[in-house]
Amino acid sequence: MIRSFFFDPDSGLLLFFGRFVDFLWLSIMMVIGCIPIITVGASVSAGLYCCRKMYLHKDDHLTKMFWDSYKANMKKGIPLLVIMLDVFLILGGLVMIAFFDERIFGKPLNVPVGVAAIILFLFFACLLAAMHVLPLNAYFENTVANTLKNSFLVAVTNLPVTLGLLVVNALPFWFCYMYPALWFFEIFFGVGFCAFCSAQLYRKVLAKLGVEEIVADEPVSTEAADEGVGTETADKDAGTDTDS
């Protein structure tokens, strides 16, 4: 019995080890895909796509799947990343001016409280929406503009998942701050960890949008969802339109 536990290809131990190796290899590919910096959006989108395939047990050709998705997401992943960076640079700068003006300029600028509150609200609204931009890009075909618009709507209608995504994506930064000596492990393991946890959290969102995952071998259903997001998107696997 012990021998079968360790050497049987279908044993829980070997299945767990095989899945861990796949997970680690996916993390490495995602880090490699992020090296040009500008391709971070495409790499993360490809990683999220592969993580969904992993928990559906449809990841027989993980390496090819990742790089095919990486190339497919390049067209939209780059502009989405550039837009998000520009927005956060602008809003982040405004937040610094509104709340840390005396430290920056040496004297208070007396920014009206109402203006400071609006700036802070916009910053956090964009931060919550940003949690959904790349997952939506990974799982659905849509224009850049509609992906950005949908990210706000999905963030509001799925607030618990949004907050969960925020925590998951903040954990690697927290670990890097708390344990800087382990930065190498945190980068190569943390990237894949975030992608896998985000894909798991996103199962509820996909179910609401009409993408059902009942049996791994069945085609993904993309019947119209009744969420009121109001733009046409197509599931990348099924290739059919769905109102999401």
mmCIF file of N, CA and C in Angstrom, residues 158-223:
data_model
loop_
_atom_site.group_PDB
_atom_site.id
_atom_site.type_symbol
_atom_site.label_atom_id
_atom_site.label_comp_id
_atom_site.label_asym_id
_atom_site.label_seq_id
_atom_site.Cartn_x
_atom_site.Cartn_y
_atom_site.Cartn_z
ATOM 1 N N ASN A 158 -19.814 42.692 -7.951
ATOM 2 C CA ASN A 158 -19.167 41.536 -7.310
ATOM 3 C C ASN A 158 -18.163 42.028 -6.273
ATOM 4 N N LEU A 159 -18.635 42.868 -5.353
ATOM 5 C CA LEU A 159 -17.741 43.538 -4.413
ATOM 6 C C LEU A 159 -16.943 42.572 -3.528
ATOM 7 N N PRO A 160 -17.541 41.481 -2.992
ATOM 8 C CA PRO A 160 -16.731 40.541 -2.179
ATOM 9 C C PRO A 160 -15.564 39.942 -2.970
ATOM 10 N N VAL A 161 -15.813 39.576 -4.231
ATOM 11 C CA VAL A 161 -14.736 39.037 -5.067
ATOM 12 C C VAL A 161 -13.697 40.117 -5.339
ATOM 13 N N THR A 162 -14.153 41.337 -5.566
ATOM 14 C CA THR A 162 -13.236 42.455 -5.823
ATOM 15 C C THR A 162 -12.293 42.667 -4.646
ATOM 16 N N LEU A 163 -12.842 42.669 -3.435
ATOM 17 C CA LEU A 163 -12.015 42.842 -2.246
ATOM 18 C C LEU A 163 -11.068 41.665 -2.061
ATOM 19 N N GLY A 164 -11.545 40.457 -2.381
ATOM 20 C CA GLY A 164 -10.673 39.279 -2.314
ATOM 21 C C GLY A 164 -9.507 39.384 -3.278
ATOM 22 N N LEU A 165 -9.779 39.841 -4.500
ATOM 23 C CA LEU A 165 -8.713 40.045 -5.489
ATOM 24 C C LEU A 165 -7.712 41.090 -5.017
ATOM 25 N N LEU A 166 -8.218 42.130 -4.371
ATOM 26 C CA LEU A 166 -7.341 43.184 -3.860
ATOM 27 C C LEU A 166 -6.391 42.638 -2.799
ATOM 28 N N VAL A 167 -6.921 41.818 -1.894
ATOM 29 C CA VAL A 167 -6.086 41.213 -0.843
ATOM 30 C C VAL A 167 -5.051 40.274 -1.448
ATOM 31 N N VAL A 168 -5.493 39.423 -2.381
ATOM 32 C CA VAL A 168 -4.592 38.448 -3.005
ATOM 33 C C VAL A 168 -3.442 39.143 -3.728
ATOM 34 N N ASN A 169 -3.747 40.204 -4.457
ATOM 35 C CA ASN A 169 -2.705 40.905 -5.215
ATOM 36 C C ASN A 169 -1.808 41.769 -4.338
ATOM 37 N N ALA A 170 -2.292 42.109 -3.134
ATOM 38 C CA ALA A 170 -1.471 42.904 -2.220
ATOM 39 C C ALA A 170 -0.522 42.033 -1.400
ATOM 40 N N LEU A 171 -0.842 40.744 -1.253
ATOM 41 C CA LEU A 171 -0.027 39.858 -0.404
ATOM 42 C C LEU A 171 1.441 39.783 -0.828
ATOM 43 N N PRO A 172 1.764 39.590 -2.128
ATOM 44 C CA PRO A 172 3.182 39.529 -2.505
ATOM 45 C C PRO A 172 3.953 40.790 -2.152
ATOM 46 N N PHE A 173 3.332 41.964 -2.285
ATOM 47 C CA PHE A 173 4.007 43.210 -1.929
ATOM 48 C C PHE A 173 4.250 43.281 -0.422
ATOM 49 N N TRP A 174 3.277 42.787 0.338
ATOM 50 C CA TRP A 174 3.431 42.769 1.795
ATOM 51 C C TRP A 174 4.562 41.848 2.211
ATOM 52 N N PHE A 175 4.628 40.657 1.569
ATOM 53 C CA PHE A 175 5.696 39.714 1.890
ATOM 54 C C PHE A 175 7.062 40.258 1.493
ATOM 55 N N CYS A 176 7.125 40.934 0.352
ATOM 56 C CA CYS A 176 8.398 41.535 -0.063
ATOM 57 C C CYS A 176 8.841 42.609 0.914
ATOM 58 N N TYR A 177 7.877 43.332 1.474
ATOM 59 C CA TYR A 177 8.204 44.374 2.448
ATOM 60 C C TYR A 177 8.632 43.765 3.781
ATOM 61 N N MET A 178 7.936 42.696 4.191
ATOM 62 C CA MET A 178 8.224 42.075 5.486
ATOM 63 C C MET A 178 9.461 41.182 5.438
ATOM 64 N N TYR A 179 9.667 40.493 4.321
ATOM 65 C CA TYR A 179 10.778 39.541 4.195
ATOM 66 C C TYR A 179 11.561 39.818 2.903
ATOM 67 N N PRO A 180 12.275 40.923 2.842
ATOM 68 C CA PRO A 180 12.980 41.301 1.603
ATOM 69 C C PRO A 180 14.053 40.304 1.191
ATOM 70 N N ALA A 181 14.593 39.530 2.140
ATOM 71 C CA ALA A 181 15.645 38.565 1.802
ATOM 72 C C ALA A 181 15.112 37.432 0.933
ATOM 73 N N LEU A 182 13.792 37.228 0.939
ATOM 74 C CA LEU A 182 13.192 36.135 0.165
ATOM 75 C C LEU A 182 12.587 36.637 -1.141
ATOM 76 N N TRP A 183 13.070 37.770 -1.648
ATOM 77 C CA TRP A 183 12.467 38.396 -2.813
ATOM 78 C C TRP A 183 12.435 37.473 -4.030
ATOM 79 N N PHE A 184 13.501 36.664 -4.202
ATOM 80 C CA PHE A 184 13.560 35.788 -5.375
ATOM 81 C C PHE A 184 12.432 34.757 -5.331
ATOM 82 N N PHE A 185 12.266 34.122 -4.174
ATOM 83 C CA PHE A 185 11.191 33.135 -4.015
ATOM 84 C C PHE A 185 9.829 33.803 -4.152
ATOM 85 N N GLU A 186 9.689 34.994 -3.584
ATOM 86 C CA GLU A 186 8.403 35.686 -3.601
ATOM 87 C C GLU A 186 7.999 36.079 -5.011
ATOM 88 N N ILE A 187 8.981 36.477 -5.832
ATOM 89 C CA ILE A 187 8.669 36.867 -7.208
ATOM 90 C C ILE A 187 8.226 35.661 -8.015
ATOM 91 N N PHE A 188 9.009 34.586 -7.980
ATOM 92 C CA PHE A 188 8.720 33.435 -8.828
ATOM 93 C C PHE A 188 7.543 32.607 -8.319
ATOM 94 N N PHE A 189 7.283 32.638 -7.026
ATOM 95 C CA PHE A 189 6.152 31.893 -6.488
ATOM 96 C C PHE A 189 4.930 32.797 -6.355
ATOM 97 N N GLY A 190 5.161 34.054 -5.984
ATOM 98 C CA GLY A 190 4.058 34.967 -5.738
ATOM 99 C C GLY A 190 3.244 35.281 -6.974
ATOM 100 N N VAL A 191 3.888 35.392 -8.141
ATOM 101 C CA VAL A 191 3.176 35.712 -9.378
ATOM 102 C C VAL A 191 2.167 34.616 -9.706
ATOM 103 N N GLY A 192 2.618 33.370 -9.654
ATOM 104 C CA GLY A 192 1.717 32.257 -9.925
ATOM 105 C C GLY A 192 0.646 32.106 -8.862
ATOM 106 N N PHE A 193 1.019 32.366 -7.605
ATOM 107 C CA PHE A 193 0.056 32.286 -6.505
ATOM 108 C C PHE A 193 -1.088 33.269 -6.715
ATOM 109 N N CYS A 194 -0.753 34.499 -7.075
ATOM 110 C CA CYS A 194 -1.778 35.520 -7.322
ATOM 111 C C CYS A 194 -2.687 35.107 -8.475
ATOM 112 N N ALA A 195 -2.089 34.601 -9.542
ATOM 113 C CA ALA A 195 -2.874 34.215 -10.714
ATOM 114 C C ALA A 195 -3.821 33.063 -10.385
ATOM 115 N N PHE A 196 -3.319 32.050 -9.667
ATOM 116 C CA PHE A 196 -4.153 30.895 -9.351
ATOM 117 C C PHE A 196 -5.283 31.274 -8.405
ATOM 118 N N CYS A 197 -4.981 32.046 -7.359
ATOM 119 C CA CYS A 197 -6.015 32.471 -6.409
ATOM 120 C C CYS A 197 -7.031 33.378 -7.087
ATOM 121 N N SER A 198 -6.563 34.260 -7.969
ATOM 122 C CA SER A 198 -7.476 35.146 -8.688
ATOM 123 C C SER A 198 -8.411 34.347 -9.599
ATOM 124 N N ALA A 199 -7.859 33.331 -10.252
ATOM 125 C CA ALA A 199 -8.685 32.485 -11.122
ATOM 126 C C ALA A 199 -9.738 31.737 -10.313
ATOM 127 N N GLN A 200 -9.373 31.276 -9.130
ATOM 128 C CA GLN A 200 -10.335 30.595 -8.268
ATOM 129 C C GLN A 200 -11.437 31.551 -7.822
ATOM 130 N N LEU A 201 -11.053 32.754 -7.398
ATOM 131 C CA LEU A 201 -12.043 33.744 -6.970
ATOM 132 C C LEU A 201 -12.971 34.116 -8.123
ATOM 133 N N TYR A 202 -12.427 34.124 -9.326
ATOM 134 C CA TYR A 202 -13.203 34.590 -10.476
ATOM 135 C C TYR A 202 -14.229 33.573 -10.956
ATOM 136 N N ARG A 203 -14.221 32.382 -10.396
ATOM 137 C CA ARG A 203 -15.205 31.376 -10.800
ATOM 138 C C ARG A 203 -16.624 31.871 -10.522
ATOM 139 N N LYS A 204 -16.811 32.574 -9.397
ATOM 140 C CA LYS A 204 -18.138 33.098 -9.071
ATOM 141 C C LYS A 204 -18.574 34.173 -10.063
ATOM 142 N N VAL A 205 -17.611 34.996 -10.470
ATOM 143 C CA VAL A 205 -17.928 36.041 -11.442
ATOM 144 C C VAL A 205 -18.305 35.420 -12.780
ATOM 145 N N LEU A 206 -17.540 34.425 -13.220
ATOM 146 C CA LEU A 206 -17.815 33.762 -14.492
ATOM 147 C C LEU A 206 -19.171 33.070 -14.464
ATOM 148 N N ALA A 207 -19.534 32.510 -13.308
ATOM 149 C CA ALA A 207 -20.838 31.868 -13.194
ATOM 150 C C ALA A 207 -21.960 32.900 -13.349
ATOM 151 N N LYS A 208 -21.774 34.072 -12.746
ATOM 152 C CA LYS A 208 -22.776 35.128 -12.873
ATOM 153 C C LYS A 208 -22.882 35.640 -14.306
ATOM 154 N N LEU A 209 -21.757 35.634 -15.014
ATOM 155 C CA LEU A 209 -21.753 36.126 -16.393
ATOM 156 C C LEU A 209 -22.204 35.060 -17.386
ATOM 157 N N GLY A 210 -22.578 33.888 -16.879
ATOM 158 C CA GLY A 210 -23.117 32.852 -17.742
ATOM 159 C C GLY A 210 -22.124 31.825 -18.208
ATOM 160 N N VAL A 211 -20.889 31.867 -17.700
ATOM 161 C CA VAL A 211 -19.888 30.874 -18.073
ATOM 162 C C VAL A 211 -19.922 29.783 -17.023
ATOM 163 N N GLU A 212 -20.608 28.683 -17.313
ATOM 164 C CA GLU A 212 -20.792 27.622 -16.338
ATOM 165 C C GLU A 212 -19.667 26.609 -16.441
ATOM 166 N N GLU A 213 -19.236 26.096 -15.309
ATOM 167 C CA GLU A 213 -18.147 25.119 -15.262
ATOM 168 C C GLU A 213 -18.615 23.910 -14.476
ATOM 169 N N ILE A 214 -19.479 23.102 -15.099
ATOM 170 C CA ILE A 214 -20.089 21.977 -14.392
ATOM 171 C C ILE A 214 -19.198 20.748 -14.482
ATOM 172 N N VAL A 215 -18.840 20.362 -15.701
ATOM 173 C CA VAL A 215 -17.980 19.207 -15.911
ATOM 174 C C VAL A 215 -16.794 19.650 -16.742
ATOM 175 N N ALA A 216 -15.608 19.230 -16.350
ATOM 176 C CA ALA A 216 -14.393 19.732 -16.997
ATOM 177 C C ALA A 216 -14.344 19.394 -18.476
ATOM 178 N N ASP A 217 -14.924 18.233 -18.883
ATOM 179 C CA ASP A 217 -14.820 17.812 -20.270
ATOM 180 C C ASP A 217 -15.913 18.402 -21.150
ATOM 181 N N GLU A 218 -16.889 19.095 -20.548
ATOM 182 C CA GLU A 218 -17.953 19.676 -21.349
ATOM 183 C C GLU A 218 -17.534 21.049 -21.862
ATOM 184 N N PRO A 219 -18.038 21.451 -23.032
ATOM 185 C CA PRO A 219 -17.727 22.806 -23.515
ATOM 186 C C PRO A 219 -18.302 23.847 -22.577
ATOM 187 N N VAL A 220 -17.614 24.962 -22.474
ATOM 188 C CA VAL A 220 -18.050 26.032 -21.571
ATOM 189 C C VAL A 220 -19.297 26.689 -22.117
ATOM 190 N N SER A 221 -20.323 26.812 -21.274
ATOM 191 C CA SER A 221 -21.561 27.461 -21.665
ATOM 192 C C SER A 221 -21.400 28.973 -21.579
ATOM 193 N N THR A 222 -21.854 29.667 -22.606
ATOM 194 C CA THR A 222 -21.751 31.134 -22.599
ATOM 195 C C THR A 222 -23.098 31.758 -22.910
ATOM 196 N N GLU A 223 -24.164 31.222 -22.297
ATOM 197 C CA GLU A 223 -25.486 31.789 -22.493
ATOM 198 C C GLU A 223 -25.541 33.185 -21.883
#
